[in-house]
CSV table of C-alpha atoms in Angstrom, one decimal:
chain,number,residue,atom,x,y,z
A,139,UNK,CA,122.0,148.5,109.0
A,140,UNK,CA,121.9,151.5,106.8
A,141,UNK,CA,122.0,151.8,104.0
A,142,UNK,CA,122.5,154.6,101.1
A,143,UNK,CA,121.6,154.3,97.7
A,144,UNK,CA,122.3,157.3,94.9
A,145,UNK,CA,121.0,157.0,91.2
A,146,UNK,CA,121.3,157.4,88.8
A,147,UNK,CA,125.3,156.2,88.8
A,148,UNK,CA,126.0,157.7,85.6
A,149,UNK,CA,124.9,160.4,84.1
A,150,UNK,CA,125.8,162.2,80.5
A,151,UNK,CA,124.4,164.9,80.1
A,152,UNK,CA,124.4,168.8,77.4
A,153,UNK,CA,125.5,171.8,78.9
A,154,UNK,CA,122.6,173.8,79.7
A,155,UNK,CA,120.2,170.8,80.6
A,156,UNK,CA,118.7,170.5,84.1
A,157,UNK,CA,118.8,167.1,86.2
A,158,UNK,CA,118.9,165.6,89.4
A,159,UNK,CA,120.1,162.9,91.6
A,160,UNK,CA,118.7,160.8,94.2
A,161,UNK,CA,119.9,160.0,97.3
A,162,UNK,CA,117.9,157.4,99.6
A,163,UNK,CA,119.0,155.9,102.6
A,164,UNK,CA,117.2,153.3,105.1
A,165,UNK,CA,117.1,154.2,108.4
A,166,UNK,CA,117.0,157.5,110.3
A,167,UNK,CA,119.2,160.3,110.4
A,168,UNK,CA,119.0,163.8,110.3
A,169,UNK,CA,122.3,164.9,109.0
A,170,UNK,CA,122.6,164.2,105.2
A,171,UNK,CA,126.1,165.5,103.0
A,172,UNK,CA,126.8,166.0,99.5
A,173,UNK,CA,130.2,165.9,98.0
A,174,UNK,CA,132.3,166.3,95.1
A,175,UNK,CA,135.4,164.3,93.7
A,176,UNK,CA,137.3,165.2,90.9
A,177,UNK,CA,139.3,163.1,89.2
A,178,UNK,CA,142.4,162.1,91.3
A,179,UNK,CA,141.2,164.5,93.9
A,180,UNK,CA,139.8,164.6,97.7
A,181,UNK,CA,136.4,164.8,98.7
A,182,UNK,CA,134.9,168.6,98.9
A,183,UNK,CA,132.0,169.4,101.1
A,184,UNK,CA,128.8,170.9,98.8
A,185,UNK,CA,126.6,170.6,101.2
A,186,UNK,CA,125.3,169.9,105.2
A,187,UNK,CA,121.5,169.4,105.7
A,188,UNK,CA,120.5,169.1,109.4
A,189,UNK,CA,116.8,168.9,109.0
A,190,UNK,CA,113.5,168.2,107.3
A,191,UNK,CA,112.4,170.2,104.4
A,192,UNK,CA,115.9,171.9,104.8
A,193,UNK,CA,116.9,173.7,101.1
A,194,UNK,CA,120.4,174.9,100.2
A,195,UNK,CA,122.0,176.4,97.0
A,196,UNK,CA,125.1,177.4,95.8
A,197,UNK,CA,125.9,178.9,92.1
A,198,UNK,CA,123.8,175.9,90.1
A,199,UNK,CA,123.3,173.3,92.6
A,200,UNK,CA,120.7,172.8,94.9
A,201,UNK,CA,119.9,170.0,97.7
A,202,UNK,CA,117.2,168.8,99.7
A,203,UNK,CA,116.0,166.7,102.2
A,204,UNK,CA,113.0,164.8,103.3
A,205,UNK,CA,113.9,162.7,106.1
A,206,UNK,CA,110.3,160.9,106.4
A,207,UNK,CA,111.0,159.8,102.9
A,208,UNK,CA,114.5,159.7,103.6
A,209,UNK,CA,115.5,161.1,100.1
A,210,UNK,CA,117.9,164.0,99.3
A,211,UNK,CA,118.3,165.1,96.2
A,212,UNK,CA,120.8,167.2,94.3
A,213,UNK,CA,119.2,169.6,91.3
A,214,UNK,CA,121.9,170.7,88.5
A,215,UNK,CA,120.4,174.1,86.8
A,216,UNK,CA,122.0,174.7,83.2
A,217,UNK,CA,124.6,172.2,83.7
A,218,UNK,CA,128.1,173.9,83.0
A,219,UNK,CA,131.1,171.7,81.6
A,220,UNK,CA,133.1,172.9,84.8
A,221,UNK,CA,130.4,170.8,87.2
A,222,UNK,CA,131.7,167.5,85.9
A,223,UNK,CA,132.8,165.4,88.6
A,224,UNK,CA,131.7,162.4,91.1
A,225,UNK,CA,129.0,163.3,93.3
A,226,UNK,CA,128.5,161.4,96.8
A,227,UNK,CA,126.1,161.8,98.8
A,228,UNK,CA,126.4,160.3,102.7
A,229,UNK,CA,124.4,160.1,105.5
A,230,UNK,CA,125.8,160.5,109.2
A,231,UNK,CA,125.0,157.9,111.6
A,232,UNK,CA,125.2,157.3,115.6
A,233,UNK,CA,126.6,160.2,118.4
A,234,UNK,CA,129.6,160.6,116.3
A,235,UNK,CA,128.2,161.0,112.6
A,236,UNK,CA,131.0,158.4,110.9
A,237,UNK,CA,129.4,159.0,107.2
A,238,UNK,CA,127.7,156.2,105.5
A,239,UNK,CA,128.6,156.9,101.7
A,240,UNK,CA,126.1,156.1,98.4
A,241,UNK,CA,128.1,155.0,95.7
A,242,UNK,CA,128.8,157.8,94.1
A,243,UNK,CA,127.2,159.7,90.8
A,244,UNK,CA,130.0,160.3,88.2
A,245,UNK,CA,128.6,163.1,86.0
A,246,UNK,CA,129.9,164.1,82.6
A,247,UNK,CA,128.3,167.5,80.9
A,248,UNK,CA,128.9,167.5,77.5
A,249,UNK,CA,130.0,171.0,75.4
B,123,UNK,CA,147.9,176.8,105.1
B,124,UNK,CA,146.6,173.3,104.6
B,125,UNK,CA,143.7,172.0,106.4
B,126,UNK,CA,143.8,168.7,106.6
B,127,UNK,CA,147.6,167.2,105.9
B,128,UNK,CA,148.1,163.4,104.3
B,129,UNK,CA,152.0,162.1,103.7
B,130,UNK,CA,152.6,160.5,101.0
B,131,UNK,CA,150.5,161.3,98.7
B,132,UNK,CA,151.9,158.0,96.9
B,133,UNK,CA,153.1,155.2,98.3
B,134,UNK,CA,154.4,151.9,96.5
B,135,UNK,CA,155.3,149.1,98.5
B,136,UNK,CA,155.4,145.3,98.1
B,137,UNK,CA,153.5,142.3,99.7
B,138,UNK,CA,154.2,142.0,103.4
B,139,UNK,CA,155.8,145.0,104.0
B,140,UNK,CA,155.0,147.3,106.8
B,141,UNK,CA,154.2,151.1,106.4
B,142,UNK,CA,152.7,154.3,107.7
B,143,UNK,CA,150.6,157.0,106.3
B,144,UNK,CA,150.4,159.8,108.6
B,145,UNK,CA,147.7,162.5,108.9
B,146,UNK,CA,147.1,166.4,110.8
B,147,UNK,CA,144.8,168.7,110.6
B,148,UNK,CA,145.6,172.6,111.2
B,149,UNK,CA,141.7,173.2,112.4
B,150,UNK,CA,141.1,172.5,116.3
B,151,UNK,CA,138.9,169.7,115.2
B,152,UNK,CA,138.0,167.6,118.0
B,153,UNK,CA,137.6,164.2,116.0
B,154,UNK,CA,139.7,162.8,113.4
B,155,UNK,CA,138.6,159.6,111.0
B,156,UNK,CA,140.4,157.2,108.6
B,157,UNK,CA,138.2,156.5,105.1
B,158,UNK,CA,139.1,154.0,102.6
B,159,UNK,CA,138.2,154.3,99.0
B,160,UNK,CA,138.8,151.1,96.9
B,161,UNK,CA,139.0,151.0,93.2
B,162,UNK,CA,135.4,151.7,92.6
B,163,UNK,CA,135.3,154.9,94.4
B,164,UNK,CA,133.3,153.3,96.8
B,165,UNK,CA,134.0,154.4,100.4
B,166,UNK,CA,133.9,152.7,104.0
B,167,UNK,CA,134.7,154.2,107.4
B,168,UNK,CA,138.1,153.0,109.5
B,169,UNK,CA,138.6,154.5,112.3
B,170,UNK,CA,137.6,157.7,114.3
B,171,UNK,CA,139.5,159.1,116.9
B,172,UNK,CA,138.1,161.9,119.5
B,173,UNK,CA,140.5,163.9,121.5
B,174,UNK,CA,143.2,161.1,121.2
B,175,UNK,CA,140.2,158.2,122.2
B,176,UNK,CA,139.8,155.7,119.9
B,177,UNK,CA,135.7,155.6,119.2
B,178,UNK,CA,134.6,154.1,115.8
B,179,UNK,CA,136.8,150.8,114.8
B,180,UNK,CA,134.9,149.4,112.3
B,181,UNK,CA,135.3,145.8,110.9
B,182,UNK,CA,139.5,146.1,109.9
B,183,UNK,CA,142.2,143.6,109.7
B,184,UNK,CA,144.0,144.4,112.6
B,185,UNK,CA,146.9,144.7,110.7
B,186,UNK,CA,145.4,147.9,110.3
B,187,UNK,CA,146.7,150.0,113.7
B,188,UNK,CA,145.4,153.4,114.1
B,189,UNK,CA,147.7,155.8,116.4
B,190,UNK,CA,147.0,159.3,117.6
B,191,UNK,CA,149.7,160.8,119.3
B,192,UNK,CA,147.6,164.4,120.1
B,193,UNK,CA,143.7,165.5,118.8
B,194,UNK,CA,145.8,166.6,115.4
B,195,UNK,CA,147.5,164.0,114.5
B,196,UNK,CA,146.1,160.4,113.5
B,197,UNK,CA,148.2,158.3,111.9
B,198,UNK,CA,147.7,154.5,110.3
B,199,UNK,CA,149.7,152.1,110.5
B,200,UNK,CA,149.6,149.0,108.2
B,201,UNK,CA,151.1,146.1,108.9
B,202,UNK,CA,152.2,143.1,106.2
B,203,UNK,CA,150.5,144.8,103.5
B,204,UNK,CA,148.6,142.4,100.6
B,205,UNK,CA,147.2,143.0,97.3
B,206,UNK,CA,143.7,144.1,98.9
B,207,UNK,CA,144.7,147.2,100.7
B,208,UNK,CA,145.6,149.0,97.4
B,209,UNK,CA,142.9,152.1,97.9
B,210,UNK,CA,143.0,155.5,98.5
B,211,UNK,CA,142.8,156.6,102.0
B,212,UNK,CA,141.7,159.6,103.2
B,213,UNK,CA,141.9,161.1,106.3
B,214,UNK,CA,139.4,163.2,107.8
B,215,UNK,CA,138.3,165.8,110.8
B,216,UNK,CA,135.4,167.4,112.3
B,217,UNK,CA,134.7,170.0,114.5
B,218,UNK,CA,131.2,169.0,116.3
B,219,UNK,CA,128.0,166.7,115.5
B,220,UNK,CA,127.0,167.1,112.8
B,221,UNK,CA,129.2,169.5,110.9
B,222,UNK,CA,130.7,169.1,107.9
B,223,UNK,CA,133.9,166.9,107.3
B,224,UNK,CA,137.2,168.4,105.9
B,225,UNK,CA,138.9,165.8,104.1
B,226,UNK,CA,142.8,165.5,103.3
B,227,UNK,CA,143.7,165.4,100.0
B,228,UNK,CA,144.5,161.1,99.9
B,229,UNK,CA,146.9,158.7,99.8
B,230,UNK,CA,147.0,157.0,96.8
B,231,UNK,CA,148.3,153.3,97.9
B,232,UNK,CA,149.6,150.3,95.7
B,233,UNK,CA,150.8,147.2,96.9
B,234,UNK,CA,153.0,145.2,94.0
């Protein structure tokens, strides 16, 4: 069965400060997406990684993924107030990729 | 132009009622989904539908009834409603393996 697992769950962090979560999932897959939730709100796409070693970036956030460790993670640089939200990250799985979801990272940056 | 449609955005209903939350999607997307997210944000795949064919039922009550009438449409259908089914259900689509999802913007449901 697979599995995903994000940490940390919470995070509090200062504006300017750098940090990243962890996304690990059990069995194999090559399709690996980040998310963001705001309060209230739907589920917005960050991110699509289709392969090993793949890198992508967009304004202060950056992703990864290893799939022979099978970890992604998701770098914050300089956190901003504006990039508080939940972040999921989920993992695609069999011919018609029905995402398996972590539980989420609900990130607060502090002024 | 929305994407990805969801009506009602609320809906409060009592125990053992029946009701429908309905769901389109504007992008040509071949395959349409039904998410649930329960109270602590966590969430679980429903249903998928592909070009009207049902392919992904996961483990639902079957008072849960998923309909699509066309590849844009995919509605839900719930059927004597209990306590448990208060979530937020989004509906989904996507265009081919592997690409991203657009998701619609949720329905928040309560059951009193």
């Amino acid at each position: 069965e697979l599995k995903v697992e994000q940490n940390p769950l919470f995070l509090s962090m200062q504006e300017g400060k750098n940090y990243t979560i962890y996304c690990n999932y059990s069995t194999t897959s090559d399709r690996l997406y980040w998310y963001r939730q705001d309060p209230g709100k739907s589920l917005e796409s960050l991110f699509v990684l289709l392969s090993n070693g793949a890198v992508k970036q967009e304004g202060r956030l950056m992703a990864s993924l290893d799939t022979k460790a099978r970890l992604s993670t998701l770098h914050i640089t300089a956190a901003v107030h504006d990039l508080s939200a939940t972040y999921f990250c989920a993992v695609g799985r069999g011919s018609n990729y029905q995402l398996i979801w972590g539980a989420g990272t609900k990130l607060i940056i502090k002024p | 132009d929305t994407a990805v449609s969801q009506t009602p955005k609320y809906l409060v209903t009592q125990m053992g009622n029946d009701k429908s939350i309905k769901c389109e999607q504007n992008l040509g997307h071949d395959t349409m989904y039904w998410y649930k997210q329960d109270s602590k944000k966590f969430l679980k795949i429903m249903f998928s539908y592909n070009n009207k064919e049902l392919i992904i039922n996961e483990t639902v009550p079957n008072r849960f009834s998923p309909k699509s009438p066309d590849k844009a449409h995919l509605n839900l259908h719930i059927n004597s409603l209990e306590l448990g089914d208060s979530a937020v259900y989004f509906c989904a689509s996507r265009q081919e393996q592997g690409s991203g999802y657009t998701f619609g913007s949720g329905t928040r449901l309560t059951v009193v």
